[in-house]
Short mmCIF file of C-alpha atoms in Angstrom, two decimals:
data_model
loop_
_atom_site.label_atom_id
_atom_site.label_comp_id
_atom_site.label_asym_id
_atom_site.label_seq_id
_atom_site.Cartn_x
_atom_site.Cartn_y
_atom_site.Cartn_z
CA MET G 1 -0.03 -0.01 0.09
CA SER G 2 1.16 3.48 -0.88
CA ASP G 3 2.13 6.28 1.43
CA LEU G 4 -0.65 8.23 -0.11
CA GLU G 5 -3.22 5.54 0.55
CA TRP G 6 -1.97 5.40 4.24
CA SER G 7 -2.11 9.28 4.48
CA SER G 8 -5.64 9.31 3.29
CA MET G 9 -6.85 6.50 5.63
CA MET G 10 -5.22 8.48 8.48
CA VAL G 11 -6.82 11.69 7.57
CA ALA G 12 -10.25 9.76 7.64
CA ALA G 13 -9.36 8.21 10.74
CA GLN G 14 -8.66 11.65 12.43
CA ALA G 15 -12.23 12.65 11.03
CA GLY G 16 -13.56 9.81 12.88
CA ASP G 17 -13.92 7.09 10.31
CA ALA G 18 -13.53 3.97 12.38
CA LEU G 19 -13.52 1.45 9.52
CA GLN G 20 -10.82 3.26 7.73
CA TYR G 21 -8.91 3.31 11.03
CA ARG G 22 -9.08 -0.35 11.49
CA ALA G 23 -8.00 -1.03 7.81
CA LEU G 24 -5.05 1.37 8.47
CA LEU G 25 -4.00 -0.44 11.58
CA ALA G 26 -4.28 -3.87 9.95
CA GLU G 27 -1.93 -2.51 6.98
CA LEU G 28 0.48 -0.91 9.59
CA ASP G 29 0.50 -4.29 11.38
CA LYS G 30 1.78 -5.86 8.32
CA TRP G 31 4.41 -3.24 7.58
CA LEU G 32 5.67 -3.15 11.19
CA ARG G 33 5.95 -7.00 11.40
CA ALA G 34 8.28 -6.81 8.32
CA TYR G 35 10.02 -3.78 9.78
CA TYR G 36 10.83 -5.50 13.18
CA ARG G 37 11.42 -8.88 11.64
CA ARG G 38 14.73 -7.45 10.11
CA ARG G 39 15.86 -5.86 13.43
CA LEU G 40 14.59 -7.81 16.51
CA PRO G 41 14.49 -11.45 17.80
CA PRO G 42 11.16 -13.19 16.91
CA SER G 43 10.13 -13.41 20.45
CA MET G 44 10.08 -9.41 20.63
CA ILE G 45 8.37 -8.86 17.38
CA ASP G 46 4.68 -8.92 18.65
CA ASP G 47 5.34 -6.70 21.66
CA ALA G 48 7.17 -4.12 19.43
CA VAL G 49 4.38 -4.15 16.82
CA GLN G 50 1.72 -3.68 19.68
CA ASP G 51 3.85 -0.90 21.27
CA THR G 52 4.20 0.80 17.97
CA LEU G 53 0.36 0.56 17.08
CA LEU G 54 -0.44 1.85 20.58
CA ALA G 55 1.97 4.87 20.14
CA VAL G 56 0.30 5.45 16.75
CA HIS G 57 -3.17 5.47 18.28
CA GLU G 58 -1.97 7.71 21.06
CA LYS G 59 -0.22 10.26 18.82
CA ARG G 60 -2.52 10.11 15.79
CA HIS G 61 -3.70 13.63 16.50
CA THR G 62 -0.20 14.81 15.79
CA TYR G 63 0.02 13.63 12.15
CA ASP G 64 -0.07 16.49 9.87
CA PRO G 65 -1.99 15.56 6.46
CA ALA G 66 0.21 18.02 4.70
CA ARG G 67 3.33 15.75 5.33
CA ALA G 68 4.06 12.12 4.15
CA PHE G 69 2.72 9.43 6.44
CA ALA G 70 5.38 6.70 6.01
CA PRO G 71 8.21 8.98 7.49
CA TRP G 72 5.94 9.76 10.55
CA LEU G 73 5.33 6.17 10.97
CA ALA G 74 8.88 5.23 10.63
CA ALA G 75 9.95 7.51 13.24
CA ILE G 76 7.63 6.08 15.74
CA ALA G 77 8.63 2.64 14.89
CA ARG G 78 12.21 3.48 15.03
CA TYR G 79 11.94 4.93 18.60
CA LYS G 80 10.01 1.77 19.72
CA TRP G 81 12.84 -0.23 18.26
CA ILE G 82 15.38 1.56 20.17
CA ASP G 83 13.23 1.22 23.30
CA ARG G 84 13.49 -2.67 22.61
CA LEU G 85 17.19 -2.45 22.20
CA ARG G 86 17.59 -0.76 25.50
CA ALA G 87 15.32 -3.28 27.26
CA MET G 88 17.47 -6.01 25.78
CA LYS G 89 20.52 -4.37 27.15
CA ARG G 90 19.09 -4.04 30.66
CA SER G 91 17.89 -7.75 30.81
CA ARG G 92 21.14 -9.62 30.26
CA SER G 93 20.88 -13.13 29.35
CA GLU G 94 22.92 -16.07 30.14
CA PRO G 95 23.74 -19.24 27.90
CA LEU G 96 21.64 -22.18 29.08
CA ASN G 97 23.50 -25.31 30.02
CA ASP G 98 22.54 -28.46 27.88
CA ASP G 99 22.15 -30.55 31.22
CA ILE G 100 19.37 -28.81 32.71
CA ALA G 101 17.80 -30.77 35.57
CA VAL G 102 14.05 -31.26 34.92
CA GLU G 103 11.69 -32.28 37.76
CA ASP G 104 9.94 -35.55 37.19
CA HIS G 105 6.21 -34.88 36.76
CA GLY G 106 5.10 -38.60 36.77
CA GLU G 107 3.58 -38.50 40.22
CA ARG G 108 1.54 -35.21 39.26
CA VAL G 109 0.25 -36.98 35.93
CA ALA G 110 -0.73 -40.05 37.75
CA GLY G 111 -2.45 -38.02 40.46
CA GLY G 112 -4.32 -36.03 37.66
CA ARG G 113 -5.45 -39.12 36.07
CA SER G 114 -6.66 -40.68 39.47
CA LEU G 115 -8.60 -37.53 40.09
CA GLU G 116 -10.22 -37.69 36.69
CA ARG G 117 -11.36 -41.29 37.23
CA LEU G 118 -12.81 -40.27 40.53
CA LEU G 119 -14.62 -37.33 39.09
CA ASP G 120 -16.01 -39.67 36.28
CA GLU G 121 -17.93 -41.69 39.03
CA LEU G 122 -19.71 -38.51 40.13
CA LYS G 123 -22.98 -37.18 38.62
CA PRO G 124 -21.98 -35.10 35.60
CA ALA G 125 -23.31 -31.96 37.06
CA GLN G 126 -21.30 -32.46 40.35
CA ALA G 127 -18.15 -33.24 38.54
CA GLU G 128 -18.38 -30.23 36.17
CA VAL G 129 -18.87 -27.53 39.03
CA ILE G 130 -16.07 -29.24 41.10
CA ARG G 131 -13.82 -28.90 37.96
CA LEU G 132 -14.81 -25.32 37.40
CA VAL G 133 -14.79 -24.09 41.00
CA LYS G 134 -12.16 -26.22 42.89
CA LEU G 135 -9.71 -26.99 39.92
CA GLN G 136 -10.13 -23.98 37.56
CA GLY G 137 -10.69 -21.46 40.39
CA LEU G 138 -14.02 -19.93 39.01
CA SER G 139 -16.34 -18.25 41.37
CA ILE G 140 -19.77 -19.81 42.17
CA GLU G 141 -21.30 -17.13 40.09
CA GLU G 142 -19.10 -17.85 37.22
CA ALA G 143 -19.68 -21.57 37.38
CA ALA G 144 -23.42 -21.02 37.67
CA LEU G 145 -23.36 -18.94 34.45
CA ARG G 146 -21.29 -21.41 32.45
CA THR G 147 -23.27 -24.43 33.52
CA GLY G 148 -26.94 -23.08 33.83
CA GLN G 149 -27.22 -24.19 37.28
CA SER G 150 -28.41 -21.80 40.03
CA LYS G 151 -25.77 -20.61 42.50
CA PRO G 152 -27.54 -22.52 45.35
CA LEU G 153 -27.54 -25.61 43.20
CA VAL G 154 -23.75 -25.19 42.27
CA LYS G 155 -22.94 -25.11 46.12
CA VAL G 156 -25.04 -28.05 46.88
CA ASN G 157 -23.39 -29.98 43.88
CA ILE G 158 -19.97 -29.19 45.08
CA HIS G 159 -20.83 -30.24 48.61
CA ARG G 160 -22.44 -33.38 47.66
CA GLY G 161 -19.70 -34.14 44.83
CA LEU G 162 -16.87 -33.64 47.58
CA SER G 163 -18.62 -35.81 50.01
CA ARG G 164 -18.90 -38.60 47.51
CA LEU G 165 -15.19 -38.08 46.37
CA SER G 166 -14.03 -38.37 50.22
CA ALA G 167 -16.15 -41.61 50.53
CA LEU G 168 -14.56 -43.08 47.31
CA VAL G 169 -11.03 -42.28 48.34
CA GLY G 170 -11.77 -43.78 51.80
CA SER G 171 -13.29 -46.87 50.31
CA ARG G 172 -10.37 -47.35 48.08
CA ALA G 173 -7.79 -46.67 50.85
CA ASP G 174 -9.31 -49.50 52.86
CA VAL G 175 -8.81 -51.89 49.76
CA GLU G 176 -5.10 -50.86 49.39
#
């Protein structure tokens, strides 16, 4: 897309045309990704693009339609690139040793499987709210909205489900 097209899109955006503004930001996203791909490590590209688009948004009122758009954009992108380089300098990295000790997660995996087998023995409504509230950390209200159950029913299903899980675990502990 040409500088003249970008400029006309920005002028329309400054006049309040949200559709043109979204189209402009989509075009700028493509250009900025190519710009930063040549200058930054891949892990930093998304953040640099977002920072630049945010700066364009915050400074869009400073764009002068009598001037070319591309140099205005390039200046913002350059400043954001320099900010990223400074950040890289501040956060020093060290080479990783090839012999990194990794914790064995076998017990957690087995425990997770056991828990899932136990939950499968509950009524589906009980198992679902236990997963949502106790395992995923949702509130009673959020679980009620997600499941379509009332808040009191969610509480009852959690209570009954946990009681049933406790009984199941107790009965299996006696067997082993």
